[in-house]
Amino acid sequence: MSDLPKDYDIIIVGTGLTESILAGALARIGKSVLHIDRNQFYGGEFASHTLNNLMEWSDKIKRYPDIENDREQNDKSCFKKCNNDLGKYYTEIEYSFSDLETQDKLLKLSRKFTLDLTPNIFYSRGQLIELLISSDVAKYCEFKMVSQILTLDRDGNVQKVPTSRSEVFKSNKLGMLEKRSMMQFVQAVLKDDNFNELIEPEQLQTISFRQLISNKKFPQIINDYLINAVAMCPNEKDNALKGLNDTKKFLTSVGRFGDSPFLYSMYGAGELPQCFCRMSAVFGAIYYLDMTIDKFHINSENRIESITTKNDKEEFKFNCKNLIIDSSYAPIDYFKSIDNLISHCILITDKTIYKNDDGLDHISLLFLPKMKDTDIYMIETSYASNCSPQGYFVVYLFCRNTRKTSRENFEKCIETFFNIGELDENKPNVLFSCFYSHIDSDYFVHELDKISNRPNNLHFVSGCQPKLDFDHHVEQAKKIFNDICPNDEFMPKPPDPEDIIFGDETENKNEISKETNQNETSE
Amino acid sequence: MHGRLKVRSTQEQEERKRLEREKKLKAYKFAMSECLTRIKNKDYDQVGLKISEELLAANPDIQTLWNFRKNIIESFEKSLNDDDLIKQFTSEMNLTEICLKKNPKSYGTWYHRQWCLLRSNSKNFGEKTQQLNWKNELGLCSMFLDLDERNFHCWRHRFFVVRHGNLSKKDELEFTYEKISSNFSNYSSWHYRSKLIEELYYQNLIDNDIFEKELNLIENAIFTDPNDQSAWIYQKWFLLEHQQSFIKELILDCSSKKLSFKFAKDFDLNQNLKFVKLNNLDLKLEENFKWNFEGDIWNGNLNNIINREDVDKLLRNLYEFKETKIKVEIMLNDGGFSNQILLDLNFESNLYEFKSKFQIHDLKLDSEILNKHLTNILELNQFEKETSKWCLLKSIELMCLIDYVKYKDKIFYFLDKLASDIDSFRKNYYLDLKQKLIANNQ
């Protein structure tokens, strides 16, 4: 590392999604970028792990609080020491296997599992997908359709929600007139941006989406579909405008790539940050993993002028004009105890929660409103996404934490769907479970931005949020990009590789004329 | 501009492309002239196959070369043993598949493939190798239909395969259901379904509940989207087009001056007939004229009519000049039918004949089901607040079909609504339809 350049336009710390998008965008317009991460893998909290690696990772976090931080040095005004204690970010983590025999069996298959720390699915017309297409980064990644949108009906049965015209047509759960009223609503939502056919303009903000739907006097089944599966706006505080906009986003996403509105990243969501990093590297960014930021140095104008990086063996100093860091690396004294937590759960099971007749492997989404006063998102993936071996299923649950521990949030949900305690052969068995919580970094970044003497060329980015899609990260990346380079285009499409000229231009021309000469002589 | 990429300008790109094109063109012209010489000299050998293969792979639309290949293979048939012939046919199948991937709508390629299939299967090669197997060919069709569900070449090819390979049409009906489910706006799949049903009908393989099933399928589609034409057009084919051909058979014998009808419905022709016209000549029947009912056929002797001289002249002309077609028009008292039927001359029997195709009446048309269908469509019409053009128009057609007199007021109300409000662009069409209904039912 000693032979690396010392000066950079931008240094980015953390290879999470927002950081990686920024690395790509900045390198693309010719900025010099150094991109580092404390881990040996890409992605930070967006990484995907094998089963073994997930266990290693959580064991490491559990050990963290033991590491002593030399706090006393941190109060000087010329530098700030950064946090490298992941235990400050992940407030709890635990995992267990159902029994020893299963543990052996699963560990043998460890490498066939791809377990996402931040699982997610993407609207086909969401900002992330649009960005992947417009920037051509899409060529590095693969997606699968989320083939089943499920909902839990009043009787506690899982139902498949028809998401497209053809699925409404096929559905045998809906009567003729129910089909019509659902389609009428869909058409009205798509008609214009003000939803004039559905609601008076002054009511958009004042009544809830739930209220709007019940005013329409639809049959109960349609109410459930629209509120819980399409808009996913079950709460009184979700106003009609939000619900209608979310419905619209869902509906416009249907049909872009298939009958479902959602895409799932093949081989896990951890692929995405890597795709952006790859593009960034193509445009000259320098990558150094297993290297963390120890502290940054502030000059008299309250600007960061350099950082010190460090790993087990070495320590270096690099100069930069801007510093972008993931909030989990924020200076130690910025960390306060934060109550806003996000809880996650990863399960490995032996059956799917909704058996379809077609015998295929599916990727499913199930939104569970008001499960113990929090809304839970549930994603089940299978061999279809190459994230698990055949015959095994990976279930992700995430929500805002409203309880003491992560496990408590999901208890009721797990009881509903899985075989716990009393034996029910139809329900899937849980073979492995992992629960963890981390601070709501979006809220944290919001607090960080409020700090008054914060250096003005320091930018914090946040991690995952308990909602669908990564739109939020694209917006964040765009905002920081605009702060740094207000006059440049955000990730324009790269040129066709064939048209890029390497080396001297005239050489190329000679080659072409040589070719033509050969042709003429051959005749 | 430090660190930015150097990119070729559009001029340079075009220059590169132009040079590539020139190179290709030279090779193409040379190979083509070589093939044409070989065709002229009837030079049928492996070299010709090789050259034409490369040309076709680049441009599958050269019919001349496909014919050249057919000639070569025919000449091989005399000299090669079966195993080598199978190899040759298989390589034709591979070539056509490559060509179809390049241009899935190449007439010549599809035709060549059909030729190969027919020719090889007439020698029973299809049983020996998978690629020449009829059933296997369905897989290729499915693949191309996945790529383009409206590729009519492929739909036709599929029908060809099912017919010649004698494959299960019921399985195909299931296949069309899947295709319709995945996109019911694709009329190609509905049309294929209608072809299959006709085919099943001719072979007496049709299920008894088909009437109910098809109407249910149609209703599912129109309730999901009443403004989509496909299901409505299929409904028209299913209910109305065949309803009108209530005549199952019509035979005119010019030498014995006999006219015979076979109807789909049971009724008394003597009481219900309003008029019959032969090539626009109205037959003025005598008062004591009687149609004789024998078996299920109504016969009439054309000697017992008032204007028999005109009729004689007409029949004589027909007979002498061996006109190939004659137009018959028939109108009944009770229905809104005014059918023009073209009879073809059968050269063997010297009779003018008409035999109807597929008819819904043979499927034990259940008026209860039909009434329920109308009720559903009227309900949908209400639900749409009478603003759906297709709903209104189809209700009119159905009401005419079921009971014109009973629904008369509603029919006119709907027609006026369409003409004045919903679809005023086609105002005159609706007014015309109204006049026609009034005239026919006076």
mmCIF file of C-alpha atoms in Angstrom, chain A residues 186-195 197 248:
data_model
loop_
_atom_site.group_PDB
_atom_site.id
_atom_site.type_symbol
_atom_site.label_atom_id
_atom_site.label_comp_id
_atom_site.label_asym_id
_atom_site.label_seq_id
_atom_site.Cartn_x
_atom_site.Cartn_y
_atom_site.Cartn_z
ATOM 1 C CA VAL A 186 -56.375 -0.047 -10.734
ATOM 2 C CA GLN A 187 -57.311 1.866 -13.865
ATOM 3 C CA ALA A 188 -58.418 4.885 -11.859
ATOM 4 C CA VAL A 189 -55.123 4.968 -9.942
ATOM 5 C CA LEU A 190 -53.130 4.822 -13.161
ATOM 6 C CA LYS A 191 -55.215 7.457 -14.906
ATOM 7 C CA ASP A 192 -53.640 10.631 -13.542
ATOM 8 C CA ASP A 193 -51.293 11.902 -10.860
ATOM 9 C CA ASN A 194 -53.975 13.667 -8.815
ATOM 10 C CA PHE A 195 -56.222 10.619 -8.512
ATOM 11 C CA GLU A 197 -61.461 9.854 -10.109
ATOM 12 C CA LYS A 248 -49.201 3.500 -8.363
#
